[in-house]
JSON list of C-alpha atoms in Angstrom, two decimals:
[
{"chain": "A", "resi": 1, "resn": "UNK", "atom": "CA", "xyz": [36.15, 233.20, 105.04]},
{"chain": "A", "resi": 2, "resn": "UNK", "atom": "CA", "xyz": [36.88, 233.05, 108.65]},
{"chain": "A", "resi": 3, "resn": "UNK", "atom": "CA", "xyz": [37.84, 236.85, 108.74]},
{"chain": "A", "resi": 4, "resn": "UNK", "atom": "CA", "xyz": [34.85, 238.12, 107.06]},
{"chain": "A", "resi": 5, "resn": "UNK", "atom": "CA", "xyz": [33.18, 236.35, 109.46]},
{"chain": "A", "resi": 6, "resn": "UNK", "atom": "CA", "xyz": [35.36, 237.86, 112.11]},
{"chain": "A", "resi": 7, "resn": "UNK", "atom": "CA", "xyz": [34.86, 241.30, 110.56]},
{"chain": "A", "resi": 8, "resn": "UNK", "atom": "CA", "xyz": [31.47, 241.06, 110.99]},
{"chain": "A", "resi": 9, "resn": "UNK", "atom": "CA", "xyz": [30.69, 239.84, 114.25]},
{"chain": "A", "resi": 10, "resn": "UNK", "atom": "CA", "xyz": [32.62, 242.73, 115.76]},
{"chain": "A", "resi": 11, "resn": "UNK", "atom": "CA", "xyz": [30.56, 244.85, 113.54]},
{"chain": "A", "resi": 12, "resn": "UNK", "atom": "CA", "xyz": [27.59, 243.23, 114.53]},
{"chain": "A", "resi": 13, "resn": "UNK", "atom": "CA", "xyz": [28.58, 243.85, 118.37]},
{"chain": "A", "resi": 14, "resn": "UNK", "atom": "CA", "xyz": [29.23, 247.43, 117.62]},
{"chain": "A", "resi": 15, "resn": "UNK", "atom": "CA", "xyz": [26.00, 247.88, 116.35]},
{"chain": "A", "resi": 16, "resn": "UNK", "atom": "CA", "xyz": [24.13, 246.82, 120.23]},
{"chain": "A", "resi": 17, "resn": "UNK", "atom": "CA", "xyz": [25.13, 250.08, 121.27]},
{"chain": "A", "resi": 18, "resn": "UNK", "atom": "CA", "xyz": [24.24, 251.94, 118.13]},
{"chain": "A", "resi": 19, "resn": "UNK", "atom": "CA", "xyz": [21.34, 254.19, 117.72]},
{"chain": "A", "resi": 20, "resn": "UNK", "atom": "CA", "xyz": [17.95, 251.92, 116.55]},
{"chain": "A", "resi": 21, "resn": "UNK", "atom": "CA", "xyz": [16.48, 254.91, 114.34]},
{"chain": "A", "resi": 22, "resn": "UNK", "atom": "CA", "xyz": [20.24, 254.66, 112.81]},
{"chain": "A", "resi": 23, "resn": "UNK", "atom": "CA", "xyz": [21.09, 250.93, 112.22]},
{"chain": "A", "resi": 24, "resn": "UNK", "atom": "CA", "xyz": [18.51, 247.99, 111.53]},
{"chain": "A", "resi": 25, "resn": "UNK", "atom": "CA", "xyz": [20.82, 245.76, 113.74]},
{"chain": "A", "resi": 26, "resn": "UNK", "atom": "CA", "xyz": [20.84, 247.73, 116.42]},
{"chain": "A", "resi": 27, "resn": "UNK", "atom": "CA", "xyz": [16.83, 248.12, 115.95]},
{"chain": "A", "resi": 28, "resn": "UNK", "atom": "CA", "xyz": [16.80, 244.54, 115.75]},
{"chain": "A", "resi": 29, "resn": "UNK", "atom": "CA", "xyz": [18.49, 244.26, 119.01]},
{"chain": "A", "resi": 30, "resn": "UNK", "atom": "CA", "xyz": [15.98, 246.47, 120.60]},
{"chain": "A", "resi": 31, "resn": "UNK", "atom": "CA", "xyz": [13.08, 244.60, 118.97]},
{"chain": "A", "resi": 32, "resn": "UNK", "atom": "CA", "xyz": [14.49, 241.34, 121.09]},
{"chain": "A", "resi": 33, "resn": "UNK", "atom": "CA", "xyz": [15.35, 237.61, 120.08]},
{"chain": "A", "resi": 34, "resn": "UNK", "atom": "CA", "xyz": [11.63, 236.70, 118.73]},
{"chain": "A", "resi": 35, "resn": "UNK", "atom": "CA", "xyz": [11.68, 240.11, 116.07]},
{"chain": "A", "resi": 36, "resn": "UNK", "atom": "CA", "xyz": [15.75, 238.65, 115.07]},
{"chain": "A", "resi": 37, "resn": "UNK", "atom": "CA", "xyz": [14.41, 234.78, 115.32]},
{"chain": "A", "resi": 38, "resn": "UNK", "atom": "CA", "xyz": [11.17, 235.95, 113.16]},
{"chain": "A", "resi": 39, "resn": "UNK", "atom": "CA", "xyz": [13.67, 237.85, 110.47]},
{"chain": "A", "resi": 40, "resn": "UNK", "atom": "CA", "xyz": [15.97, 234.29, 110.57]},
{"chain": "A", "resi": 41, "resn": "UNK", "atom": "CA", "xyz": [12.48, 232.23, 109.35]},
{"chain": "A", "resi": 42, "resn": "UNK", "atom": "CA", "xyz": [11.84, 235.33, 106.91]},
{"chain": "A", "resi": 43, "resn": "UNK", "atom": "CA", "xyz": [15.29, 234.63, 105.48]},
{"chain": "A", "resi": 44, "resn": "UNK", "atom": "CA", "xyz": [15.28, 231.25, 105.91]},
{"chain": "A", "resi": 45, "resn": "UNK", "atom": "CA", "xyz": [12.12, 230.50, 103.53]},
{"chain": "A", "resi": 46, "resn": "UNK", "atom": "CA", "xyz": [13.42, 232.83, 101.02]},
{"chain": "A", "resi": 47, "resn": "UNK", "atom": "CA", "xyz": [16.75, 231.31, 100.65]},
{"chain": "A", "resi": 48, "resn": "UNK", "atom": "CA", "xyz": [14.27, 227.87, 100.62]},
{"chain": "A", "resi": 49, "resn": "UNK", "atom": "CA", "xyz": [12.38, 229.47, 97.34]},
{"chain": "A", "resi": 50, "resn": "UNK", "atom": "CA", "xyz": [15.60, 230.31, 95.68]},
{"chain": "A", "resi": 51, "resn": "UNK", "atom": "CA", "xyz": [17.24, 226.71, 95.87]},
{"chain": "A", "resi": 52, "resn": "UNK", "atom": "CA", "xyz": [13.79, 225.50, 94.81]},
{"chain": "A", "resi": 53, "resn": "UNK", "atom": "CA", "xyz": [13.38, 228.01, 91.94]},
{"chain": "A", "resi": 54, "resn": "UNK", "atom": "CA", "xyz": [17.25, 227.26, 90.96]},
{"chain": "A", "resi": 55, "resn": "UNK", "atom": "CA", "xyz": [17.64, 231.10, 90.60]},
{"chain": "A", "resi": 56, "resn": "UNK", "atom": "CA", "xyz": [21.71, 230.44, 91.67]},
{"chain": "A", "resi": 57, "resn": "UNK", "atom": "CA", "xyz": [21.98, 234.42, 91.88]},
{"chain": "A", "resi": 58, "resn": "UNK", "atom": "CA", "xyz": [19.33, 234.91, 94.39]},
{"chain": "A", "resi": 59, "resn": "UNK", "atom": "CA", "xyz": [20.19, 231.64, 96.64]},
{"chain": "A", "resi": 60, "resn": "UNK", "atom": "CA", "xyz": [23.63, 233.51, 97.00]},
{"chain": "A", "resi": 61, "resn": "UNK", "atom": "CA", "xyz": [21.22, 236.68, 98.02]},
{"chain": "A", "resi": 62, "resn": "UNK", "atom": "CA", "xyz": [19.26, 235.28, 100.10]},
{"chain": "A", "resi": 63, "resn": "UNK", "atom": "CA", "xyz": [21.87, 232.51, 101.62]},
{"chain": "A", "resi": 64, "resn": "UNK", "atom": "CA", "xyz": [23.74, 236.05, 102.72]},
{"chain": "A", "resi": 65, "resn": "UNK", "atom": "CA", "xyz": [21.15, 237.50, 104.10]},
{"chain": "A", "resi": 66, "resn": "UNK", "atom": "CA", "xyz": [20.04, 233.98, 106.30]},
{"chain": "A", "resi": 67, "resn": "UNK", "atom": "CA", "xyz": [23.96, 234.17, 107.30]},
{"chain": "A", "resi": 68, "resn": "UNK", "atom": "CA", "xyz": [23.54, 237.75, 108.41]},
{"chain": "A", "resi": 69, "resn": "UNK", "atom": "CA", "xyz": [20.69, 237.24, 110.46]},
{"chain": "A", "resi": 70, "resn": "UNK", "atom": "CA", "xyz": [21.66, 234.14, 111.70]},
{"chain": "A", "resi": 71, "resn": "UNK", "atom": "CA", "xyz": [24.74, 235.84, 112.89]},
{"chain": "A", "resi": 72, "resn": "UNK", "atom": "CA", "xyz": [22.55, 238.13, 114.36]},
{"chain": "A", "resi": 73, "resn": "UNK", "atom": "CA", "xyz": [21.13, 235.77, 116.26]},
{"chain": "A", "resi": 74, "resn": "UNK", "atom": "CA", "xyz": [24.12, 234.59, 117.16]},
{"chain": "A", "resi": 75, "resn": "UNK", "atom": "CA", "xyz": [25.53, 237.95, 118.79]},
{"chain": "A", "resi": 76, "resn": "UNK", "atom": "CA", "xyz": [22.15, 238.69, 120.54]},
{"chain": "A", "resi": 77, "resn": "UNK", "atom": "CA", "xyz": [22.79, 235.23, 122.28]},
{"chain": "A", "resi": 78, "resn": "UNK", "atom": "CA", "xyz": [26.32, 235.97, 122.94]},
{"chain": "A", "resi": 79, "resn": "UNK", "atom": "CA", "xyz": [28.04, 233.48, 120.82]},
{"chain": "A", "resi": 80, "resn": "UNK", "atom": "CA", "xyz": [30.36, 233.97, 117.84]},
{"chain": "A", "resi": 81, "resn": "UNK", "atom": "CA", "xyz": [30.61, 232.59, 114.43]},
{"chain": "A", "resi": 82, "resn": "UNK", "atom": "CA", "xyz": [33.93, 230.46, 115.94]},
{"chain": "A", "resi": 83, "resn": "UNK", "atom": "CA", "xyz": [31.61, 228.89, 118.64]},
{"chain": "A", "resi": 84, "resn": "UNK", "atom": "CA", "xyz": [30.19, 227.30, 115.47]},
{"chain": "A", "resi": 85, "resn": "UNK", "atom": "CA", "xyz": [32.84, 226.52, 113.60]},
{"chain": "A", "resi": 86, "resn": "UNK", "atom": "CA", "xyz": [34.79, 224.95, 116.20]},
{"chain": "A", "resi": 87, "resn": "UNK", "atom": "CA", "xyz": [32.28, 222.49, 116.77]},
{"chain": "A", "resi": 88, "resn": "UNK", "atom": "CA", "xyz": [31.76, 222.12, 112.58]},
{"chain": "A", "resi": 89, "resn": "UNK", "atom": "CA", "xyz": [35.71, 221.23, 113.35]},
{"chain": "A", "resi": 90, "resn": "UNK", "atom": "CA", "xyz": [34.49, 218.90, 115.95]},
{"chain": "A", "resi": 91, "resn": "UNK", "atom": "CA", "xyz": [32.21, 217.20, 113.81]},
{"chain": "A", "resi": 92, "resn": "UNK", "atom": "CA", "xyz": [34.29, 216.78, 111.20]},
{"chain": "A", "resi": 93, "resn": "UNK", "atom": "CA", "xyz": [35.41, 212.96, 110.14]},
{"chain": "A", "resi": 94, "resn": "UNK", "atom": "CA", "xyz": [32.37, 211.47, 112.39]},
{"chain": "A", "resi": 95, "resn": "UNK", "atom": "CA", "xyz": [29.60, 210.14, 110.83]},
{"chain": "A", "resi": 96, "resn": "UNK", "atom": "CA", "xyz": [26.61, 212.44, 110.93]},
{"chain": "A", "resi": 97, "resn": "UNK", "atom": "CA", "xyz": [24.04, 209.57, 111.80]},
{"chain": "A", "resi": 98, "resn": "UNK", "atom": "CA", "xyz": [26.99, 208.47, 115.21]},
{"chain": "A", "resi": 99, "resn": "UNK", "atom": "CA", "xyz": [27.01, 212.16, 116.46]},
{"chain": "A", "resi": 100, "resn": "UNK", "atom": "CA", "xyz": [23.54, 213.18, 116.49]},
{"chain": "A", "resi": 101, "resn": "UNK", "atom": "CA", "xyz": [22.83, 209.89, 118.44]},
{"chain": "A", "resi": 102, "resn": "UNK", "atom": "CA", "xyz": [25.98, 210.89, 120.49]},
{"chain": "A", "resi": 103, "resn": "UNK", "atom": "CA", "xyz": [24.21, 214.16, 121.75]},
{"chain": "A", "resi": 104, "resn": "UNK", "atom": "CA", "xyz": [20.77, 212.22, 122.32]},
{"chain": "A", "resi": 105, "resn": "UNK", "atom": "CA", "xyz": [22.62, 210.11, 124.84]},
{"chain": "A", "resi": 106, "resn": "UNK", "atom": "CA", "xyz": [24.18, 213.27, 126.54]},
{"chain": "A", "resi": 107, "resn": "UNK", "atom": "CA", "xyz": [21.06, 214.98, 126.49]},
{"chain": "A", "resi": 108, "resn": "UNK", "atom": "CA", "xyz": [19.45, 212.12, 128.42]}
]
């Protein structure tokens, strides 16, 4: 999984210096975080729909897409899909309830 992921992100970075009447990421890029952010919600409530229809074929649709934008997201904020998945690593083993309150306090 990781180097799909991997694959992808430096697709997704080639695609800030594409052409925006060529390639919807790099017209997403030029549209700016709120147009990537808006497509994220888009995705986000479809992929809601799916689970709640229990249509399994289009939850794995529309959990792609989410992931894609989401990655999207990502890149446009300079981060990579191992920035999260070292700190899923992180979290791993804790208790979900002892980490969130964890960050509160550092947040403080």
């Amino acid at each position: 999984m990781n180097d799909t992921l991997n694959r992808l992100a430096a697709l997704l970075e080639q695609r800030k210096s594409a052409d925006p009447q060529t390639s919807y990421v790099a017209k997403l890029y030029a549209q700016g975080m709120d147009s990537i952010l808006k497509k994220v919600g888009e995705e986000a409530t479809e992929t809601i729909l799916a689970a709640k229809n229990d249509d399994k074929q289009h939850l794995i649709y529309e959990t792609a897409d989410l992931w894609f934008h989401t990655l999207v997201m990502l890149a446009q904020a300079g981060l990579k899909p191992q920035d999260i998945l070292d700190e899923l690593a992180r979290r791993e083993g804790l208790s979900g309830i002892t980490e969130k309150a964890a960050r509160l306090e550092t947040n403080d």
